Tab-separated table of C-alpha atoms in Angstrom:
chain	number	residue	atom	x	y	z
A	27	MET	CA	111.807	-54.544	4.861
A	28	LYS	CA	111.310	-51.136	3.750
A	29	PRO	CA	110.489	-50.625	-0.299
A	30	VAL	CA	112.546	-48.381	-1.811
A	31	PRO	CA	111.236	-45.601	-3.463
A	32	ILE	CA	111.730	-44.887	-7.371
A	33	PRO	CA	112.845	-41.675	-8.035
A	34	GLY	CA	110.109	-39.784	-10.023
A	35	SER	CA	107.526	-41.851	-8.653
A	36	ARG	CA	104.438	-40.967	-7.155
A	37	THR	CA	104.694	-43.827	-4.513
A	38	LYS	CA	103.469	-42.391	-0.911
A	39	ASP	CA	105.711	-43.863	1.998
A	40	LEU	CA	103.980	-46.762	3.777
A	41	ALA	CA	101.906	-45.955	6.784
A	42	PRO	CA	103.268	-45.882	10.130
A	43	ALA	CA	102.690	-49.576	11.612
A	44	VAL	CA	99.489	-49.554	13.976
A	45	ASP	CA	99.958	-50.828	17.208
A	46	PRO	CA	97.412	-53.298	17.595
A	47	GLY	CA	97.096	-52.798	21.668
A	48	ALA	CA	96.185	-49.389	20.925
A	49	GLY	CA	92.305	-49.115	20.109
A	50	PRO	CA	90.759	-46.864	17.987
A	51	ALA	CA	91.047	-43.357	18.130
A	52	LEU	CA	88.207	-41.460	20.700
A	53	PRO	CA	85.641	-39.248	18.981
A	54	GLU	CA	85.734	-35.185	19.939
A	55	PRO	CA	82.819	-35.034	22.202
A	56	PRO	CA	80.191	-32.900	20.916
A	57	SER	CA	80.598	-30.271	22.836
A	58	THR	CA	84.628	-29.742	21.379
A	59	ARG	CA	83.799	-29.965	18.132
A	60	LEU	CA	80.494	-27.003	19.265
A	61	ALA	CA	83.489	-25.287	20.703
A	62	LYS	CA	85.631	-25.249	17.383
A	63	ARG	CA	82.590	-23.905	15.192
A	64	ILE	CA	81.499	-21.367	17.016
A	65	PHE	CA	84.674	-20.043	18.829
A	66	PRO	CA	86.301	-18.401	15.507
A	67	LEU	CA	82.370	-16.927	15.029
A	68	VAL	CA	82.843	-15.588	18.476
A	69	TRP	CA	86.158	-14.209	19.074
A	70	PRO	CA	86.327	-11.432	16.641
A	71	PRO	CA	83.591	-9.761	17.894
A	72	LEU	CA	84.134	-10.236	21.578
A	73	ALA	CA	87.403	-8.979	20.811
A	74	ILE	CA	85.966	-5.384	19.006
A	75	TYR	CA	83.414	-5.102	21.915
A	76	ALA	CA	86.380	-5.768	24.706
A	77	VAL	CA	88.901	-2.880	23.303
A	78	THR	CA	86.023	0.038	21.816
A	79	ALA	CA	84.582	-0.581	25.556
A	80	ALA	CA	87.708	0.258	27.198
A	81	LEU	CA	88.372	3.339	24.839
A	82	HIS	CA	84.751	4.412	24.982
A	83	LEU	CA	84.801	4.085	28.577
A	84	ALA	CA	88.258	5.426	29.112
A	85	LEU	CA	87.852	8.461	27.562
A	86	LEU	CA	84.172	9.312	28.963
A	87	SER	CA	86.200	9.256	32.342
A	88	ALA	CA	88.859	11.388	31.563
A	89	MET	CA	86.701	13.964	30.063
A	90	ALA	CA	84.584	14.630	32.920
A	91	GLY	CA	84.610	17.691	35.004
A	92	PRO	CA	85.733	17.569	38.688
A	93	GLY	CA	82.149	18.101	39.842
A	94	ASP	CA	80.600	16.347	37.090
A	95	PRO	CA	78.637	12.999	37.487
A	96	GLY	CA	81.239	9.597	37.721
A	97	LEU	CA	80.880	6.663	34.754
A	98	ARG	CA	77.778	4.600	35.833
A	99	GLU	CA	75.695	7.920	36.080
A	100	ARG	CA	76.351	8.958	32.383
A	101	LEU	CA	75.879	5.510	31.761
A	102	LEU	CA	72.828	5.688	33.285
A	103	SER	CA	71.957	9.445	32.078
A	104	TRP	CA	68.014	10.592	30.539
A	105	ASP	CA	66.055	7.483	29.695
A	106	GLY	CA	68.520	4.997	31.416
A	107	LYS	CA	67.342	6.238	34.618
A	108	LEU	CA	63.602	5.936	32.817
A	109	TYR	CA	63.992	2.201	31.952
A	110	VAL	CA	65.376	1.806	35.019
A	111	ASP	CA	62.380	3.231	36.994
A	112	ILE	CA	59.809	0.951	34.954
A	113	ALA	CA	61.712	-2.283	35.025
A	114	ALA	CA	61.602	-1.796	39.621
A	115	ASN	CA	58.492	-0.139	39.839
A	116	GLY	CA	56.440	-0.822	36.115
A	117	TYR	CA	54.428	1.532	34.118
A	118	PRO	CA	51.809	4.794	35.629
A	119	ASP	CA	48.484	3.763	35.213
A	120	GLY	CA	47.323	5.988	32.991
A	121	TYR	CA	48.309	10.321	31.830
A	122	SER	CA	50.796	12.178	33.823
A	123	TYR	CA	50.579	15.892	34.768
A	124	ALA	CA	52.266	18.920	35.489
A	125	ALA	CA	52.070	21.062	38.480
A	126	ASP	CA	50.164	23.546	36.061
A	127	GLY	CA	47.829	20.796	35.024
A	128	SER	CA	49.414	20.269	31.619
A	129	LEU	CA	49.217	17.101	30.072
A	130	THR	CA	53.159	15.791	30.313
A	131	GLY	CA	55.069	12.590	29.361
A	132	ASN	CA	55.871	9.614	31.385
A	133	ASN	CA	57.172	6.128	31.223
A	134	LEU	CA	54.783	4.444	28.935
A	135	ALA	CA	56.372	5.686	26.120
A	136	PHE	CA	59.004	3.183	26.478
A	137	PHE	CA	58.138	0.045	25.173
A	138	PRO	CA	58.545	-2.758	27.627
A	139	LEU	CA	61.472	-5.417	26.776
A	140	TYR	CA	64.344	-3.552	27.324
A	141	PRO	CA	62.940	-2.964	30.866
A	142	LEU	CA	62.108	-6.301	31.522
A	143	LEU	CA	65.160	-7.558	30.793
A	144	ILE	CA	66.600	-5.698	33.073
A	145	ARG	CA	64.197	-7.282	35.792
A	146	ILE	CA	65.626	-10.503	34.549
A	147	VAL	CA	69.195	-9.374	34.938
A	148	HIS	CA	68.419	-8.255	38.515
A	149	THR	CA	66.696	-11.257	39.973
A	150	LEU	CA	69.095	-13.601	38.135
A	151	THR	CA	72.354	-11.994	39.239
A	152	GLY	CA	71.283	-9.659	42.389
A	153	LEU	CA	72.410	-6.790	41.091
A	154	ASP	CA	70.322	-3.475	41.876
A	155	HIS	CA	68.368	-2.515	39.315
A	156	GLU	CA	70.697	0.501	37.776
A	157	LEU	CA	73.814	-1.825	37.488
A	158	ALA	CA	71.349	-4.960	36.138
A	159	GLY	CA	70.470	-1.994	33.265
A	160	ILE	CA	74.208	-1.039	32.328
A	161	VAL	CA	75.271	-4.819	32.236
A	162	THR	CA	72.085	-6.044	30.218
A	163	ALA	CA	73.021	-3.210	27.644
A	164	HIS	CA	76.537	-4.299	27.426
A	165	LEU	CA	75.171	-8.129	26.849
A	166	ALA	CA	72.949	-6.881	24.211
A	167	LEU	CA	76.094	-4.728	22.308
A	168	ILE	CA	77.866	-8.564	22.319
A	169	ALA	CA	75.245	-10.479	20.910
A	170	ALA	CA	74.456	-7.776	18.107
A	171	LEU	CA	78.429	-7.758	17.307
A	172	VAL	CA	78.588	-11.231	17.405
A	173	VAL	CA	75.045	-11.303	15.097
A	174	ALA	CA	76.039	-8.574	12.926
A	175	GLN	CA	78.914	-9.963	11.905
A	176	CYS	CA	77.501	-13.090	10.582
A	177	LEU	CA	75.245	-11.287	8.455
A	178	PHE	CA	77.751	-8.963	6.693
A	179	THR	CA	79.903	-11.949	6.409
A	180	ARG	CA	76.620	-14.326	4.322
A	181	LEU	CA	76.488	-10.607	2.199
A	182	TYR	CA	79.794	-9.544	2.461
A	183	GLY	CA	82.526	-12.160	3.418
A	184	ARG	CA	84.527	-12.149	5.636
A	185	ARG	CA	87.032	-9.067	5.365
A	186	THR	CA	84.126	-6.958	4.961
A	187	ALA	CA	82.610	-8.393	8.160
A	188	LEU	CA	85.556	-7.688	10.568
A	189	VAL	CA	85.713	-3.927	8.884
A	190	ALA	CA	82.178	-3.038	9.710
A	191	VAL	CA	82.314	-4.704	13.154
A	192	VAL	CA	84.585	-2.439	13.735
A	193	LEU	CA	83.144	0.765	12.458
A	194	LEU	CA	79.491	-0.636	13.809
A	195	ALA	CA	81.236	-0.341	17.569
A	196	GLY	CA	83.856	1.896	17.621
A	197	ALA	CA	83.612	4.714	14.823
A	198	GLN	CA	80.031	5.506	14.582
A	199	PRO	CA	79.456	8.826	15.873
A	200	MET	CA	77.350	7.946	19.357
A	201	ALA	CA	78.123	4.813	19.477
A	202	VAL	CA	78.779	5.092	23.515
A	203	SER	CA	75.386	4.516	23.281
A	204	PHE	CA	75.459	0.666	22.960
A	205	LEU	CA	77.174	1.037	26.446
A	206	MET	CA	74.494	3.256	28.215
A	207	SER	CA	71.040	1.366	30.132
A	208	TYR	CA	69.605	2.931	26.972
A	209	SER	CA	67.886	0.181	24.090
A	210	GLU	CA	69.461	0.654	21.022
A	211	SER	CA	72.254	-2.193	21.637
A	212	LEU	CA	69.089	-4.673	22.326
A	213	PHE	CA	67.323	-2.698	19.154
A	214	LEU	CA	70.721	-3.677	17.288
A	215	ALA	CA	70.521	-7.349	17.991
A	216	LEU	CA	67.095	-8.509	17.251
A	217	ALA	CA	67.229	-6.216	13.906
A	218	ALA	CA	70.092	-7.894	12.595
A	219	GLY	CA	69.026	-11.014	14.088
A	220	THR	CA	65.798	-10.615	12.168
A	221	LEU	CA	67.956	-10.006	8.673
A	222	LEU	CA	70.498	-12.764	9.336
A	223	ALA	CA	67.427	-15.466	10.252
A	224	ALA	CA	65.473	-14.238	7.205
A	225	HIS	CA	69.215	-14.438	5.060
A	226	ARG	CA	68.913	-18.112	6.093
A	227	ARG	CA	65.511	-18.522	5.125
A	228	ALA	CA	64.632	-18.901	9.215
A	229	TRP	CA	61.285	-17.619	8.266
A	230	LEU	CA	59.775	-18.366	11.986
A	231	THR	CA	63.316	-17.221	13.539
A	232	ALA	CA	63.317	-14.223	11.466
A	233	GLY	CA	59.534	-13.425	12.432
A	234	THR	CA	59.963	-13.885	16.214
A	235	LEU	CA	62.791	-11.668	16.497
A	236	ALA	CA	60.696	-8.943	14.622
A	237	LEU	CA	57.647	-9.519	17.050
A	238	LEU	CA	60.683	-8.640	19.681
A	239	THR	CA	62.146	-6.373	18.131
A	240	GLY	CA	58.323	-4.185	17.880
A	241	LEU	CA	58.602	-4.567	21.409
A	242	THR	CA	61.722	-2.638	21.766
A	243	ARG	CA	61.395	0.485	20.019
A	244	PRO	CA	58.838	2.019	17.844
A	245	ALA	CA	61.454	2.228	14.886
A	246	ALA	CA	60.868	-1.874	14.641
A	247	ALA	CA	58.618	-0.924	11.746
A	248	ALA	CA	61.667	-0.225	9.241
A	249	VAL	CA	62.683	-4.342	10.755
A	250	VAL	CA	59.080	-5.338	9.442
A	251	ALA	CA	59.134	-3.706	6.160
A	252	ALA	CA	62.347	-5.608	5.455
A	253	LEU	CA	61.305	-8.870	6.630
A	254	ALA	CA	58.384	-8.103	4.356
A	255	VAL	CA	60.480	-7.620	1.569
A	256	ALA	CA	62.434	-10.827	2.139
A	257	VAL	CA	59.418	-12.845	2.468
A	258	ALA	CA	57.697	-11.448	-1.251
A	259	LEU	CA	61.239	-12.271	-2.710
A	260	GLU	CA	61.208	-15.437	-1.071
A	261	LEU	CA	57.562	-16.067	-2.608
A	262	LEU	CA	58.510	-14.679	-6.319
A	263	ARG	CA	61.430	-17.647	-6.028
A	264	GLU	CA	59.100	-20.383	-4.819
A	265	ARG	CA	56.386	-18.908	-6.920
A	266	ARG	CA	53.618	-20.740	-5.006
A	267	TRP	CA	52.777	-19.259	-1.459
A	268	ARG	CA	54.305	-21.026	1.794
A	269	ALA	CA	53.215	-20.994	4.966
A	270	ARG	CA	56.353	-20.002	7.178
A	271	PRO	CA	57.016	-16.988	5.421
A	272	LEU	CA	53.622	-15.732	5.952
A	273	ALA	CA	53.779	-16.925	9.394
A	274	ALA	CA	56.549	-15.181	9.790
A	275	LEU	CA	55.491	-11.809	8.383
A	276	ALA	CA	51.850	-11.651	10.584
A	277	LEU	CA	54.375	-11.938	14.142
A	278	ALA	CA	56.495	-9.441	12.980
A	279	CYS	CA	53.445	-6.985	12.105
A	280	ALA	CA	51.814	-7.750	15.937
A	281	GLY	CA	54.579	-6.746	17.725
A	282	THR	CA	54.425	-3.023	18.112
A	283	PRO	CA	50.825	-2.304	17.643
A	284	LEU	CA	50.113	-4.799	21.174
A	285	TYR	CA	52.204	-2.667	23.046
A	286	LEU	CA	50.729	0.703	21.713
A	287	TRP	CA	47.480	-0.972	22.278
A	288	TRP	CA	48.085	-1.873	25.279
A	289	VAL	CA	48.733	1.255	26.620
A	290	GLY	CA	45.751	2.806	25.110
A	291	ALA	CA	43.734	0.062	27.362
A	292	ARG	CA	45.622	1.063	30.406
A	293	VAL	CA	44.894	4.305	29.958
A	294	GLY	CA	41.483	4.360	27.930
A	295	ASP	CA	42.571	6.362	24.852
A	296	MET	CA	43.780	4.210	22.069
A	297	ASP	CA	45.771	7.384	20.477
A	298	ALA	CA	47.525	7.807	24.102
A	299	TRP	CA	50.935	6.660	23.122
A	300	PHE	CA	50.815	9.193	20.482
A	301	THR	CA	49.799	11.688	22.533
A	302	ILE	CA	52.256	11.312	25.736
A	303	GLN	CA	54.973	11.230	22.975
A	304	GLU	CA	53.680	14.313	22.108
A	305	ALA	CA	53.043	15.796	25.195
A	306	GLY	CA	56.651	14.358	26.447
A	307	TRP	CA	59.246	15.157	23.318
A	308	GLY	CA	57.196	16.727	20.975
A	309	THR	CA	57.707	13.691	18.950
A	310	HIS	CA	55.492	13.610	15.509
A	311	TRP	CA	55.543	12.985	11.873
A	312	ASP	CA	56.810	15.821	10.502
A	313	ASN	CA	58.305	15.000	6.653
A	314	GLY	CA	61.171	16.091	8.066
A	315	ALA	CA	60.483	19.658	8.329
A	316	ALA	CA	62.584	19.772	11.520
A	317	PHE	CA	65.656	18.158	10.426
A	318	LEU	CA	66.039	20.846	6.998
A	319	HIS	CA	64.736	23.960	9.555
A	320	PHE	CA	68.397	22.312	11.608
A	321	LEU	CA	70.271	22.077	8.809
A	322	GLY	CA	69.757	25.403	7.632
A	323	ALA	CA	69.779	26.656	10.812
A	324	SER	CA	73.076	24.903	11.550
A	325	LEU	CA	74.839	25.071	8.692
A	326	GLY	CA	73.283	28.506	7.786
A	327	ARG	CA	74.817	30.753	10.898
A	328	GLY	CA	77.328	28.205	11.907
A	329	GLU	CA	76.808	28.832	15.395
A	330	GLY	CA	78.819	26.536	17.759
A	331	TRP	CA	80.420	23.031	17.054
A	332	VAL	CA	77.966	20.567	18.415
A	333	PRO	CA	75.249	21.766	16.047
A	334	VAL	CA	77.819	21.954	12.849
A	335	SER	CA	79.252	18.541	13.519
A	336	THR	CA	75.608	16.851	13.786
A	337	ALA	CA	74.449	18.276	11.187
A	338	VAL	CA	77.250	17.874	9.177
A	339	LEU	CA	77.720	13.714	9.968
A	340	LEU	CA	73.400	13.387	9.691
A	341	LEU	CA	74.174	14.396	5.815
A	342	GLY	CA	77.497	12.304	5.460
A	343	LEU	CA	75.214	9.487	6.919
A	344	VAL	CA	72.442	10.004	4.478
A	345	CYS	CA	75.096	9.997	1.355
A	346	ALA	CA	76.839	6.695	2.538
A	347	THR	CA	72.966	5.400	2.755
A	348	VAL	CA	72.534	6.845	-1.328
A	349	ILE	CA	75.824	5.173	-1.877
A	350	ALA	CA	74.951	1.715	-0.685
A	351	TRP	CA	71.861	1.872	-3.242
A	352	ARG	CA	73.754	-0.753	-5.167
A	353	ARG	CA	72.659	-3.315	-7.547
A	354	ASP	CA	74.228	-6.277	-5.349
A	355	ALA	CA	72.864	-4.686	-2.294
A	356	TRP	CA	70.477	-7.000	-0.603
A	357	PRO	CA	67.048	-5.727	-0.826
A	358	PRO	CA	65.854	-5.755	3.034
A	359	LEU	CA	69.002	-4.827	3.890
A	360	LEU	CA	68.368	-1.224	1.836
A	361	VAL	CA	65.053	-1.282	3.285
A	362	HIS	CA	66.120	-1.619	6.748
A	363	GLY	CA	68.738	0.448	6.863
A	364	THR	CA	66.728	3.768	4.423
A	365	GLY	CA	63.618	2.735	6.885
A	366	ILE	CA	65.715	3.730	10.338
A	367	LEU	CA	67.164	6.967	8.710
A	368	VAL	CA	63.390	7.756	6.879
A	369	LEU	CA	61.554	6.902	10.618
A	370	THR	CA	64.600	9.181	12.154
A	371	LEU	CA	64.908	12.164	10.142
A	372	CYS	CA	61.330	12.488	9.616
A	373	GLN	CA	60.097	12.923	13.037
A	374	SER	CA	60.065	16.605	14.850
A	375	ASN	CA	62.137	15.172	18.180
A	376	TYR	CA	65.265	16.400	19.071
A	377	SER	CA	67.947	16.786	16.197
A	378	HIS	CA	71.182	16.619	18.410
A	379	SER	CA	69.236	12.679	19.809
A	380	LYS	CA	69.359	11.654	15.856
A	381	LEU	CA	72.467	10.159	15.401
A	382	ARG	CA	72.191	8.061	18.602
A	383	LEU	CA	68.639	7.087	17.080
A	384	LEU	CA	71.045	6.392	13.836
A	385	VAL	CA	73.587	3.916	15.319
A	386	PRO	CA	71.391	0.326	15.005
A	387	GLY	CA	71.291	1.282	11.225
A	388	LEU	CA	73.568	-0.997	9.928
A	389	LEU	CA	73.576	0.091	5.843
A	390	PHE	CA	75.197	3.615	5.767
A	391	LEU	CA	78.405	1.023	7.343
A	392	VAL	CA	78.093	-1.066	3.652
A	393	PRO	CA	80.444	1.465	1.575
A	394	ALA	CA	83.269	2.948	3.838
A	395	ALA	CA	83.056	-1.651	5.208
A	396	ARG	CA	83.580	-2.535	1.428
A	397	ALA	CA	85.906	0.186	0.387
A	398	LEU	CA	87.849	-0.327	3.591
A	399	ALA	CA	87.825	-4.388	3.010
A	400	ARG	CA	89.721	-3.921	-0.531
A	401	ALA	CA	92.379	-1.231	0.439
A	402	ARG	CA	95.963	-2.140	2.383
A	403	THR	CA	95.752	-4.399	5.325
A	404	GLY	CA	97.840	-1.548	6.811
A	405	THR	CA	95.547	1.541	5.201
A	406	ALA	CA	92.876	-0.517	6.567
A	407	VAL	CA	94.367	-0.692	10.134
A	408	LEU	CA	95.364	2.926	9.772
A	409	ALA	CA	92.343	4.231	9.164
A	410	LEU	CA	89.887	1.952	11.360
A	411	ALA	CA	92.211	3.223	14.676
A	412	ALA	CA	91.556	6.483	13.118
A	413	ALA	CA	88.143	6.564	13.013
A	414	THR	CA	87.690	4.540	16.476
A	415	ALA	CA	89.402	7.215	17.981
A	416	PHE	CA	87.369	9.975	16.635
A	417	GLY	CA	83.919	8.002	17.265
A	418	CYS	CA	84.706	6.880	20.761
A	419	TRP	CA	86.400	10.892	21.413
A	420	TYR	CA	83.213	12.200	19.737
A	421	GLY	CA	80.518	9.672	21.610
A	422	ALA	CA	82.126	11.285	25.541
A	423	HIS	CA	82.654	15.029	24.295
A	424	MET	CA	79.141	15.301	23.773
A	425	LEU	CA	78.008	13.132	26.817
A	426	THR	CA	80.184	15.741	28.893
A	427	ILE	CA	79.077	19.188	27.186
A	428	TRP	CA	76.599	18.677	25.724
A	429	ARG	CA	73.236	17.574	27.961
A	430	TYR	CA	70.424	16.644	24.747
A	431	ALA	CA	72.778	14.527	22.791
A	432	ILE	CA	71.159	11.707	23.771
């Protein structure tokens, strides 16, 4: 007989009788539990990648004129083919010279990790080296977006992280370079992974990722500096020396010097990498003199849409970086983003390619992401859609009409 509940009482209904013949509920297998934990972290970046990549590639295809290179050739433009050549044929043995005997640049200027991954993808899949280069970049971008969302979620919350990843993949000028056979997507994945591991105090993981970043691009100096700040904060918090953070920092410092040493030993000149950079691309440290000259020439005379827009967007990124220096900002992220900015603007390479070099910066996305995260959902969606449309169009426009954009 069922008990009669008393009105107003907190008496709960009795649980239904359990069938004595039924066995105990089977626990979920570990793979199911793992999938339930990973899926919420992975599906938003995957969706963002799918939408932004489709828009980038559709606009890039639509804006190509008759007789222009096809989409595959666009994604392999300039340095993309050089990375593929390294993956297929290895590095040269020494300096290269032009027909008149003058020193010129060669593939030793490019760091080895991305070409190595291209070769691995080629070996595992059987794809030709060119297509393997594009696939490697896309896989690295997916990993970068997942890691960046995890990092921004820990720092600012899930809503801000979602907005930041949309800005990262779609709205940035020249974000299209993430989809090309370039090392930007790999550099972003490793740098964001280093910051995330440091924030989680997984020090040896952070050090290993920083070392790999140093084998990807020379701008890894900014990642090493960020990890050094994270280690210093940890030692100050603990008020004692700890082996793991110090070992992480030692690992981080090894990557780029190892490659520079290897190039020097191969050529027989310890300054060989810097010599090759200067001869091939005119790259050297000039404290921002070339950038300031570019700003003066572009904004002073206003000759052409491309230089003026590039100058305005670069100034906007500088302002966003300054705004990001808030009291509640995480110091390693500040150092990383500011370091990328300084390393990019204070070297005398092509000014029009600086937007591409800055896309892994992360920091200058923070002010816009936090502002849009506080806005109404409809306002945020409309702003993100407009920004993504502009970013995808701008990258396609630059790749189809301006040969020095990347």
